[in-house]
Short mmCIF file of C-alpha atoms and ligand atoms in Angstrom, two decimals:
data_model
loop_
_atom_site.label_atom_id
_atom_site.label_comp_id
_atom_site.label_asym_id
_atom_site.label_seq_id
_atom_site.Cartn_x
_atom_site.Cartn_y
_atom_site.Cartn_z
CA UNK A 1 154.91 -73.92 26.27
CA UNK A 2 153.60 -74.91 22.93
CA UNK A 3 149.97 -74.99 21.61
CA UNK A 4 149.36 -77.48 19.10
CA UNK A 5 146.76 -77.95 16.74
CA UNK A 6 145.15 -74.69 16.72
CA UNK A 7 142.13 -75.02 13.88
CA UNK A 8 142.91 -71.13 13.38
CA UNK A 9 145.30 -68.70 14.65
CA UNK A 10 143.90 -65.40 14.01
CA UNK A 11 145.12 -61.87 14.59
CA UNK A 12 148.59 -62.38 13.59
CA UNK A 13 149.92 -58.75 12.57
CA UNK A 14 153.39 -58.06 11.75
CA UNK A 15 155.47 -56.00 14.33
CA UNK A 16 155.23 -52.47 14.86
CA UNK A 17 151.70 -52.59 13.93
CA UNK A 18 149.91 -50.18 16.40
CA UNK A 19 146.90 -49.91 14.55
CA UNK A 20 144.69 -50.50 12.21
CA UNK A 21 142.71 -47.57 9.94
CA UNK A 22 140.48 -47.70 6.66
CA UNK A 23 141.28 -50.81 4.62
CA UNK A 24 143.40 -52.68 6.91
CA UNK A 25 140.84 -52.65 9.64
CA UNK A 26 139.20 -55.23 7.28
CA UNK A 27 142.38 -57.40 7.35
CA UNK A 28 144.24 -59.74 9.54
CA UNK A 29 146.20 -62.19 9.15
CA UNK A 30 144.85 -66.06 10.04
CA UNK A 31 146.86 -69.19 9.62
CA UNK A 32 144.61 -72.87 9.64
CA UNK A 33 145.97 -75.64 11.34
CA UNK A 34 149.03 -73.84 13.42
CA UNK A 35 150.96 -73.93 16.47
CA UNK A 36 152.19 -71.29 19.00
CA UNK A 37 154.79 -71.18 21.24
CA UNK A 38 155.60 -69.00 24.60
CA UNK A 39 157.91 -68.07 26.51
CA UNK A 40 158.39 -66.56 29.95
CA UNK A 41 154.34 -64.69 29.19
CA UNK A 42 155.45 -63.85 25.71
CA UNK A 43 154.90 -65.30 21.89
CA UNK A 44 157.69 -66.31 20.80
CA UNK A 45 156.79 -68.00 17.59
CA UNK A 46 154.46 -69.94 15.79
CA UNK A 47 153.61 -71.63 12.35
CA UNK A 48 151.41 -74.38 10.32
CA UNK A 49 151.78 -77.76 11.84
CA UNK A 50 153.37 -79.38 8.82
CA UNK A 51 156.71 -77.53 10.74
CA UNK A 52 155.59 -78.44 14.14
CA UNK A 53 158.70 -78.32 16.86
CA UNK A 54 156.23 -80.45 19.34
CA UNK A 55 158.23 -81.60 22.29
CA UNK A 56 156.95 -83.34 25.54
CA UNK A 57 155.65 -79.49 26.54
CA UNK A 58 152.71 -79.62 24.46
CA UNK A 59 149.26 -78.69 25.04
CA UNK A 60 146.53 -79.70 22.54
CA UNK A 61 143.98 -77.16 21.29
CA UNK A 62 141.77 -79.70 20.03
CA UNK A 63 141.08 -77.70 16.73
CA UNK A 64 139.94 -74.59 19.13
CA UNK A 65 140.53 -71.13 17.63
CA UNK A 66 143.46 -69.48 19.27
CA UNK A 67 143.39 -65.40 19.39
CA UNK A 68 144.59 -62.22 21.05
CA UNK A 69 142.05 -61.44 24.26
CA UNK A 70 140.05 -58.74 24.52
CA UNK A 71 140.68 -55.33 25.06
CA UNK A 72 138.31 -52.85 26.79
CA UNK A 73 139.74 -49.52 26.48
CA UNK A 74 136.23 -47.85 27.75
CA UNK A 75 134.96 -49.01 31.93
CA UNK A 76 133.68 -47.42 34.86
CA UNK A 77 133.67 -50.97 36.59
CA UNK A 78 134.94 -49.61 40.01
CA UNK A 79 131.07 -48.68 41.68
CA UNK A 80 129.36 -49.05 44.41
CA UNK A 81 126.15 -51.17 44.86
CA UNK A 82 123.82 -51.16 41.64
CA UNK A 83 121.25 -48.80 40.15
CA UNK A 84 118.57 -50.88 39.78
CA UNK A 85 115.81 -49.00 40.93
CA UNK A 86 116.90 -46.32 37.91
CA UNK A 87 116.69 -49.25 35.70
CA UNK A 88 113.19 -49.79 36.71
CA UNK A 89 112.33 -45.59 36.00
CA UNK A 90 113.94 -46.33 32.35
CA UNK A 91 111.66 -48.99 31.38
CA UNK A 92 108.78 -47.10 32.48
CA UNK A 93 109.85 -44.61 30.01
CA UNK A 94 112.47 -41.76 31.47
CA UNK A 95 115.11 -41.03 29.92
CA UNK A 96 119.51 -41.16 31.00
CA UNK A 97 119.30 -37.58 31.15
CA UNK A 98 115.80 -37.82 32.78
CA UNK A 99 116.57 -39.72 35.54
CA UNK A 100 120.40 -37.99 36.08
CA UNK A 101 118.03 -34.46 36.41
CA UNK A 102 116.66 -35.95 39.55
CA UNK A 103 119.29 -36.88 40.99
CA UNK A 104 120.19 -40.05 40.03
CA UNK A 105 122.37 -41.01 37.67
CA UNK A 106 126.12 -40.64 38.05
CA UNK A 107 125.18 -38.99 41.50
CA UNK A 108 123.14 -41.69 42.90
CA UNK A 109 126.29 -43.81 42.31
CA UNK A 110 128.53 -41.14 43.98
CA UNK A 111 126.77 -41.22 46.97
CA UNK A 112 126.44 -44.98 46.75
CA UNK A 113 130.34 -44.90 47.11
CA UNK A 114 130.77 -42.28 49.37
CA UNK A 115 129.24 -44.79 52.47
CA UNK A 116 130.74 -47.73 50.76
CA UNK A 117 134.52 -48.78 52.56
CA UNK A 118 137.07 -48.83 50.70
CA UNK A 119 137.93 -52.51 51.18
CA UNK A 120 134.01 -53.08 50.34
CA UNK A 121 134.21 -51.02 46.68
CA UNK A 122 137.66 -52.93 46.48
CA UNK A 123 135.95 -56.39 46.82
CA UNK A 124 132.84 -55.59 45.00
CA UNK A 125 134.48 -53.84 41.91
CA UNK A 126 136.83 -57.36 41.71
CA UNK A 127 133.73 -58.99 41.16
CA UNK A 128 133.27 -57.64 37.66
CA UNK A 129 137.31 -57.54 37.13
CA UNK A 130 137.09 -61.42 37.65
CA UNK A 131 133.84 -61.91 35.81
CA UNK A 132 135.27 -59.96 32.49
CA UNK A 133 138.33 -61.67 32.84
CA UNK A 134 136.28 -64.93 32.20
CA UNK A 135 134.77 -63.55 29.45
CA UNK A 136 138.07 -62.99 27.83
CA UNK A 137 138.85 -59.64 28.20
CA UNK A 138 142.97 -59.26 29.32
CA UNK A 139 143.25 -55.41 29.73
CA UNK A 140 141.01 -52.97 30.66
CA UNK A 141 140.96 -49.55 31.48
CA UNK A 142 139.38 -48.25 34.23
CA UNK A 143 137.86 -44.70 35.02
CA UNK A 144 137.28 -42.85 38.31
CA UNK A 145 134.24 -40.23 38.44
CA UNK A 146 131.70 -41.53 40.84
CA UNK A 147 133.92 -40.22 43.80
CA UNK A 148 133.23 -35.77 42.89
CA UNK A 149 135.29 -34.87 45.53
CA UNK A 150 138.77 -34.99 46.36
CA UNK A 151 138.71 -37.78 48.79
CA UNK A 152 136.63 -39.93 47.00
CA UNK A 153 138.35 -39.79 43.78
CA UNK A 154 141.22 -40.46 45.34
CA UNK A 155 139.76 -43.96 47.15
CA UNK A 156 138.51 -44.91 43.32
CA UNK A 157 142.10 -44.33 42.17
CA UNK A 158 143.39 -46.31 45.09
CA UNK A 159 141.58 -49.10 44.23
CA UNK A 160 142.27 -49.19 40.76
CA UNK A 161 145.92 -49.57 41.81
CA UNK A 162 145.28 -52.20 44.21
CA UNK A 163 143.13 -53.85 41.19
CA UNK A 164 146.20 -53.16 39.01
CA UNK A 165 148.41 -55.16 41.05
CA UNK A 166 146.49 -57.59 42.19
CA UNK A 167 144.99 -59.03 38.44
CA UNK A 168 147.55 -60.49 35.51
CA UNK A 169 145.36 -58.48 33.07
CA UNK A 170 146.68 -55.49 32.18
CA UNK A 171 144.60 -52.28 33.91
CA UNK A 172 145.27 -48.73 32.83
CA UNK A 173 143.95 -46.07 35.30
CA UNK A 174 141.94 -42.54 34.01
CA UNK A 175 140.97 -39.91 36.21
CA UNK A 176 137.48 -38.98 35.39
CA UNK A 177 136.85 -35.98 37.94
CA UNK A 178 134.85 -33.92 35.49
CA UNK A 179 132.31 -37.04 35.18
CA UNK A 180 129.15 -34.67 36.85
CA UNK A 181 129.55 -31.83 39.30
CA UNK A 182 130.09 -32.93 43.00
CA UNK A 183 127.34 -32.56 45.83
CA UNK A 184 127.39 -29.13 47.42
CA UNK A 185 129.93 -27.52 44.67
CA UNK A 186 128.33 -24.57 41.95
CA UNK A 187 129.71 -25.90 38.32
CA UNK A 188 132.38 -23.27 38.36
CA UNK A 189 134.06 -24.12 41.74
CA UNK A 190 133.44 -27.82 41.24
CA UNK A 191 135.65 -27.31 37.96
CA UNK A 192 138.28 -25.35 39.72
CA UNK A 193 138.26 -28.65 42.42
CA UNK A 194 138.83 -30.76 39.22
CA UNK A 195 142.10 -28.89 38.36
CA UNK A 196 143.36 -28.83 42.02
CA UNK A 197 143.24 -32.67 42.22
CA UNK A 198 144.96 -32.95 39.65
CA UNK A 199 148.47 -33.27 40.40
CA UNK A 200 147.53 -36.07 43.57
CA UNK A 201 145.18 -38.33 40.60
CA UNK A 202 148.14 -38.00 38.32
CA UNK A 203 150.62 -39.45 41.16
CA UNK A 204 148.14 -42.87 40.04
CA UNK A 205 146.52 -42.22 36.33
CA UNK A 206 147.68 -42.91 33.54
CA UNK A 207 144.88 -40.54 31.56
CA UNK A 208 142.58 -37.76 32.18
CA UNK A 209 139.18 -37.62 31.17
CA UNK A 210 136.18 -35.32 31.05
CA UNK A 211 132.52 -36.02 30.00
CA UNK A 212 132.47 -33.16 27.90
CA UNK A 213 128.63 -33.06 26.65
CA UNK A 214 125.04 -31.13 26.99
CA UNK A 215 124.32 -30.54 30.91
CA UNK A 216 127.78 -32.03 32.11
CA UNK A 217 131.05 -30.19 30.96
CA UNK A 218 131.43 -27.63 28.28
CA UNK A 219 134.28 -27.27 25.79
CA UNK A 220 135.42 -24.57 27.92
CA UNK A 221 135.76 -26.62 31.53
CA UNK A 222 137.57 -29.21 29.35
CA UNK A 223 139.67 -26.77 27.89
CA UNK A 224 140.83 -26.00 31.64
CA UNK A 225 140.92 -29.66 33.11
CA UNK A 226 142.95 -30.78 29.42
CA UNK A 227 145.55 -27.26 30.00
CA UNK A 228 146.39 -28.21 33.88
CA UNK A 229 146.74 -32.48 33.02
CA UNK A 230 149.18 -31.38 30.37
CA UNK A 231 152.00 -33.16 30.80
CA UNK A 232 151.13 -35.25 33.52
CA UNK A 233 148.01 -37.25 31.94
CA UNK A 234 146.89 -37.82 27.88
CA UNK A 235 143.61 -36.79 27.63
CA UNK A 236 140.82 -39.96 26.38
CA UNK A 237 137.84 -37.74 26.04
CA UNK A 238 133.46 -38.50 27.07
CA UNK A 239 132.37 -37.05 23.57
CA UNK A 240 128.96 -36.63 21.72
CA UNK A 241 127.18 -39.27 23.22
CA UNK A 242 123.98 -36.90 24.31
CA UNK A 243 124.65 -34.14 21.82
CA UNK A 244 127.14 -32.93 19.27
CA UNK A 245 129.13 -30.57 21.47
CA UNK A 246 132.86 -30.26 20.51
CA UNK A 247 134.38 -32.49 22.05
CA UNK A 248 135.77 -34.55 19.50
CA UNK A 249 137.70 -30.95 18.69
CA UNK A 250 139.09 -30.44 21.91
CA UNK A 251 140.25 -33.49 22.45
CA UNK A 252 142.09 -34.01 19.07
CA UNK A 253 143.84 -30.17 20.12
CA UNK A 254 145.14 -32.09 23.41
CA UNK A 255 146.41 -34.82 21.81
CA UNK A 256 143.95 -37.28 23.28
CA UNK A 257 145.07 -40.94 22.53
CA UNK A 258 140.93 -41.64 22.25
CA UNK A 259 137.34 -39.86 21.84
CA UNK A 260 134.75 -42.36 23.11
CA UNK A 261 130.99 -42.53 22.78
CA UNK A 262 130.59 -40.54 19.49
CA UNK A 263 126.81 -42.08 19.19
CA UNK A 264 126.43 -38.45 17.32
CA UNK A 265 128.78 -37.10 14.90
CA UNK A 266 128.63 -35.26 11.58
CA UNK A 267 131.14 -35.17 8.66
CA UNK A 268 133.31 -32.49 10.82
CA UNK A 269 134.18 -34.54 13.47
CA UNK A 270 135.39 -37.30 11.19
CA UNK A 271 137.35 -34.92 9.18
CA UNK A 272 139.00 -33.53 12.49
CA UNK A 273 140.25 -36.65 13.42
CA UNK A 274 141.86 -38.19 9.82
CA UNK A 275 145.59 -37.38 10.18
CA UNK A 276 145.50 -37.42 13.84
CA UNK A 277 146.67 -39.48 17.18
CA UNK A 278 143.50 -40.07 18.29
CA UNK A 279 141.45 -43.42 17.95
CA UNK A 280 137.54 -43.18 17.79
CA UNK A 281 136.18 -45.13 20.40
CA UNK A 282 132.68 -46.29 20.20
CA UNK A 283 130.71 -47.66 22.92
CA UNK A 284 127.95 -50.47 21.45
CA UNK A 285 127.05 -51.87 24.99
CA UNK A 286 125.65 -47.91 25.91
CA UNK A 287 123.75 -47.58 21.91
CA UNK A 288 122.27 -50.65 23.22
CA UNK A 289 121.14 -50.41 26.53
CA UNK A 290 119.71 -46.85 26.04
CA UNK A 291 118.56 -46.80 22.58
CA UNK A 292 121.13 -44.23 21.77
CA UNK A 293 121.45 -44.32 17.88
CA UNK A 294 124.84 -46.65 16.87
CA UNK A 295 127.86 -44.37 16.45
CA UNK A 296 129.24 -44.54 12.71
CA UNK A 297 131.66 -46.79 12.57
CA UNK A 298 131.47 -47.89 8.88
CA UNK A 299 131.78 -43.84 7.78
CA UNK A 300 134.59 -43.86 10.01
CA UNK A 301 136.85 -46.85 8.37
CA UNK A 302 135.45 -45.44 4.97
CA UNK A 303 137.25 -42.06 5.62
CA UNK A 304 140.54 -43.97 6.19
CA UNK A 305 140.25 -44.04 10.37
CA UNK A 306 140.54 -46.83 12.28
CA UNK A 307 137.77 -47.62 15.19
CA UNK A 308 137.83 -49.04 18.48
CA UNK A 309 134.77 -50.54 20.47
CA UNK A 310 134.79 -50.71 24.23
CA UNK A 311 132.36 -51.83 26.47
CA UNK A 312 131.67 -48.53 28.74
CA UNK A 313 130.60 -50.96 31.53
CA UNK A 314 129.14 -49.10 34.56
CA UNK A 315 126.12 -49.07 36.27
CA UNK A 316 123.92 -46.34 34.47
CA UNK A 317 124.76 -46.77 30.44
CA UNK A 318 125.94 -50.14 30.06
CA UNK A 319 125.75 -52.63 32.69
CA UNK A 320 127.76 -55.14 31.12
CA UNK A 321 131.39 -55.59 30.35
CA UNK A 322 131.00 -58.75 27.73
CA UNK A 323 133.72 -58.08 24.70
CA UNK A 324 132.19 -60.89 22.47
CA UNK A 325 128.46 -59.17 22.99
CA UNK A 326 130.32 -55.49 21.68
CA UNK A 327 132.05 -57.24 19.12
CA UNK A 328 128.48 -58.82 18.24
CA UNK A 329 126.72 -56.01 18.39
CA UNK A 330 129.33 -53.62 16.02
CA UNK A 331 128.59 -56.55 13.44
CA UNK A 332 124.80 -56.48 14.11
CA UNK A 333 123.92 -53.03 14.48
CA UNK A 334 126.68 -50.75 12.95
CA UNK A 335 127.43 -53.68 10.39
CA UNK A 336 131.22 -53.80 10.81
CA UNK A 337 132.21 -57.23 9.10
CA UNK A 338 133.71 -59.47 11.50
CA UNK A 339 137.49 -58.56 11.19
CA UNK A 340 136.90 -55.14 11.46
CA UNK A 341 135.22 -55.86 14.75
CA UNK A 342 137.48 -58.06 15.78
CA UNK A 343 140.35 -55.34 15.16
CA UNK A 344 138.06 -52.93 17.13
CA UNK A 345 138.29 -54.92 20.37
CA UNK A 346 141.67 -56.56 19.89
CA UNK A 347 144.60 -54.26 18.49
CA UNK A 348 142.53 -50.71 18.19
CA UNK A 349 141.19 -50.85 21.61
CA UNK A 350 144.83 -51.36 22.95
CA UNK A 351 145.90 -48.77 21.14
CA UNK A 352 143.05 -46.41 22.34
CA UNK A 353 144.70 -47.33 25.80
CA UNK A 354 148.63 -46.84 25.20
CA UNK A 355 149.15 -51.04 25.27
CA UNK A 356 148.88 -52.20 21.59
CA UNK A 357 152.82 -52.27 21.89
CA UNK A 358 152.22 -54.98 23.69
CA UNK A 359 148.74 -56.57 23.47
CA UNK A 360 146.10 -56.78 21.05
CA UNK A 361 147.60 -58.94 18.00
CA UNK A 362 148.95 -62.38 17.62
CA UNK A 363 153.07 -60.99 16.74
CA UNK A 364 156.12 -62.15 18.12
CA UNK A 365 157.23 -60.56 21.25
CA UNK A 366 153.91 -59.69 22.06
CA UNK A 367 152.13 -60.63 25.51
CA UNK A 368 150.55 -64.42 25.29
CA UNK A 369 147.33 -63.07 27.05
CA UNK A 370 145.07 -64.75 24.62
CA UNK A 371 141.20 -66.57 23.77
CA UNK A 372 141.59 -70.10 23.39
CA UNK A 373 138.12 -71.22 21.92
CA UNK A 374 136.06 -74.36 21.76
CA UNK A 375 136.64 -76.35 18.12
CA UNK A 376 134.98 -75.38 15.25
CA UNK A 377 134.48 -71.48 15.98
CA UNK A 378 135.66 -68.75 13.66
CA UNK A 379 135.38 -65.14 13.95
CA UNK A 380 132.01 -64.70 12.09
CA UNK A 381 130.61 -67.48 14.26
CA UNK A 382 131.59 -65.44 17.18
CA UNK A 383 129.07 -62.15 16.07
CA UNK A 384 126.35 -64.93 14.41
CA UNK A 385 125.67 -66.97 17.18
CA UNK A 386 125.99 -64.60 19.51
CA UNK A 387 125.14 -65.74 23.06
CA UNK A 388 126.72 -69.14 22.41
CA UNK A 389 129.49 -70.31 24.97
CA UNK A 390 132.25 -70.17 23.33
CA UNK A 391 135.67 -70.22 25.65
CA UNK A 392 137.58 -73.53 26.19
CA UNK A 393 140.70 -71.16 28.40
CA UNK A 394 141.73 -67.61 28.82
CA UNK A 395 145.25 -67.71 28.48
CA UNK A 396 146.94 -65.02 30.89
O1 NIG B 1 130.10 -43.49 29.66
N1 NIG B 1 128.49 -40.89 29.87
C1 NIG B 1 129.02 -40.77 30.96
N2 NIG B 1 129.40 -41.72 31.78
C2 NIG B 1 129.01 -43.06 31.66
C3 NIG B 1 127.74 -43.34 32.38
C4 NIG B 1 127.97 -43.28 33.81
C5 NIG B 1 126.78 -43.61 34.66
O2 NIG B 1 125.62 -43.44 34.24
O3 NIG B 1 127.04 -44.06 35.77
C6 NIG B 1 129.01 -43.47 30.23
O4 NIG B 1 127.97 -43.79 29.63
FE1 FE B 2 131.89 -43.90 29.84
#
């Protein structure tokens, strides 16, 4: 298939390109007036229109801007029901940890899905898969962590693979056991059932995670949970979202491919992670809907890292999974300019997942799971006017 006048292709990174840090988070490449061509799911080339190779197989983008999808490296989309009575509590003035202390929170939601069927959670969860998929988004990762005990984790990881195979976006699987302590455990045996189901969530994620922060998980539990995955899961870490706790350090000793939240870090944590593996992941959508302070991204790219923002969708912190509204939202609040938050939720959040191989840039080879917009729009439009329809197709 070939796309033909395409009023910009942007994105366009050269290969081998898995992410982009400091500087060159400020850069990609965009050519005006262009075509693209694909084959069997793949780009396989494209160029200005002056050198068109239009044949009968043509479609016209009308002038639309033509990029890579959207990446969400950061969800907790597979819930059960909705916490909207907690949202109620919040705007008459508790706060997240508040309302988790009395038993809501992340265990309101676990017992929401403990008398939901599996089928049910399955069919409910593909709501959002479907609705982000609209949105633009073309792979996502999804967490477990509302199930806290072995056979409920287990029926979240279930039907992440049956959302896996069942959706042409990509879906990468984590195994967030250590997300609160289970119903009728102590925190010490509860983290001892976290390293015994290991080896059964490992037979389906790709990741292990642990929401290592104040009055959840200390460095210490993650320590454990990170020492039994080895090998059989790469660590993406729940760091310094309530407090500034360590966990950007243990996760960078395990290798972790990402630390997400980060809404509080000092100059240690950035230091920690220059020369590393690990992408910082930063979570706009949960800043927002909490009035968390904005993690600092701009420090960050200043130190020479690269940044990814996710959207953290789930039902307590961020009860929405738009891409363009993150992307917005790291221009409007933590002032990244537009191509450094388009990188962010393009080519670093694929990387911050294991896929940017594959997805996230506009590079031969690559996956054609891509944003075809209405005409006229350009990437700074896209953060400006920011509730603004602005998808003509989602190409997957
Ligand atoms: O990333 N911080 C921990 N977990 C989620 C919130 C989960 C929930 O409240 O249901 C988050 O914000
Ligand atoms: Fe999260």
């Amino acid at each position: 298939m070939i796309i033909r006048n395409i009023g910009q292709l942007v994105g366009i990174v050269s290969e081998g390109v898995l992410r982009k840090e400091g500087r060159d988070q400020g850069e990609t490449g965009i050519l005006e007036n262009a075509w693209l061509r694909t084959r069997n799911g793949l780009i396989e080339d494209f160029g200005p229109m002056t050198s068109c190779p239009c044949d009968d197989n043509v479609k016209d983008a009308g002038g639309g801007m033509l990029m890579p999808g959207f990446c969400d490296s950061h969800t907790h989309i597979v819930y059960a029901g909705s916490r909207e009575g907690e949202f109620l509590d919040k705007i008459n003035g508790l706060s997240y940890e508040e309302i988790a202390r009395r038993g809501g929170g992340i265990l309101n939601s676990s017992d929401l899905l403990h008398s939901t069927p599996e089928d049910e959670l399955f069919g409910q969860s593909m709501v959002r898969v479907r609705e982000m998929m609209s949105k633009g988004t073309v792979a996502m990762e999804i967490k477990s962590g509302y199930g806290l005990n072995p056979e409920d984790e287990l029926k979240m990881l279930r039907v992440i693979d049956r959302i896996r195979r069942e959706v042409s976006a990509e879906v990468r699987s984590t195994f967030l056991g250590a997300h609160a302590v289970g119903r009728g455990y102590t925190h010490e045996a509860y983290v001892s059932e976290v390293v015994n189901m290991i080896p059964k969530a490992a037979q389906y994620a790709d990741f292990v995670d642990v929401f290592c922060d104040e009055g959840f998980f200390t460095v210490e539990d993650t320590e454990r949970i990170l020492s039994a995955a080895k090998g059989l899961m790469v660590p993406k870490i729940h760091a310094n979202e309530l407090a500034v706790g360590g966990g950007v350090q243990v996760g960078v000793r395990h290798g972790a491919l990402s630390v997400d939240h980060l809404e509080r870090t000092t100059d240690a944590e950035i230091q920690v992670l220059k020369g590393s593996a690990t992408m910082p992941t930063m979570l706009p959508g949960s800043s927002f809907f909490l009035g968390l302070p904005y993690g600092r991204a701009k420090d960050f790219i200043a130190a020479g890292l690269g940044v990814a923002l996710a959207s953290d969708y789930n039902p307590g912190s961020s009860p929405s999974g738009d891409m363009r509204f993150v992307l917005a939202l790291g221009c409007i609040r933590m002032r990244l300019t537009p191509i450094e938050a388009f990188n962010a939720v393009t080519l670093n959040s694929a990387y911050a997942m294991g896929l940017s191989d594959r997805l996230g840039s506009i590079t031969r080879g690559k996956q054609a799971k891509l944003i075809l917009t209405l005409p006229g729009w350009n990437l700074t439009r896209l953060a400006y006017n920011y509730t603004t329809p602005f998808i003509s197709k989602v190409l997957l």
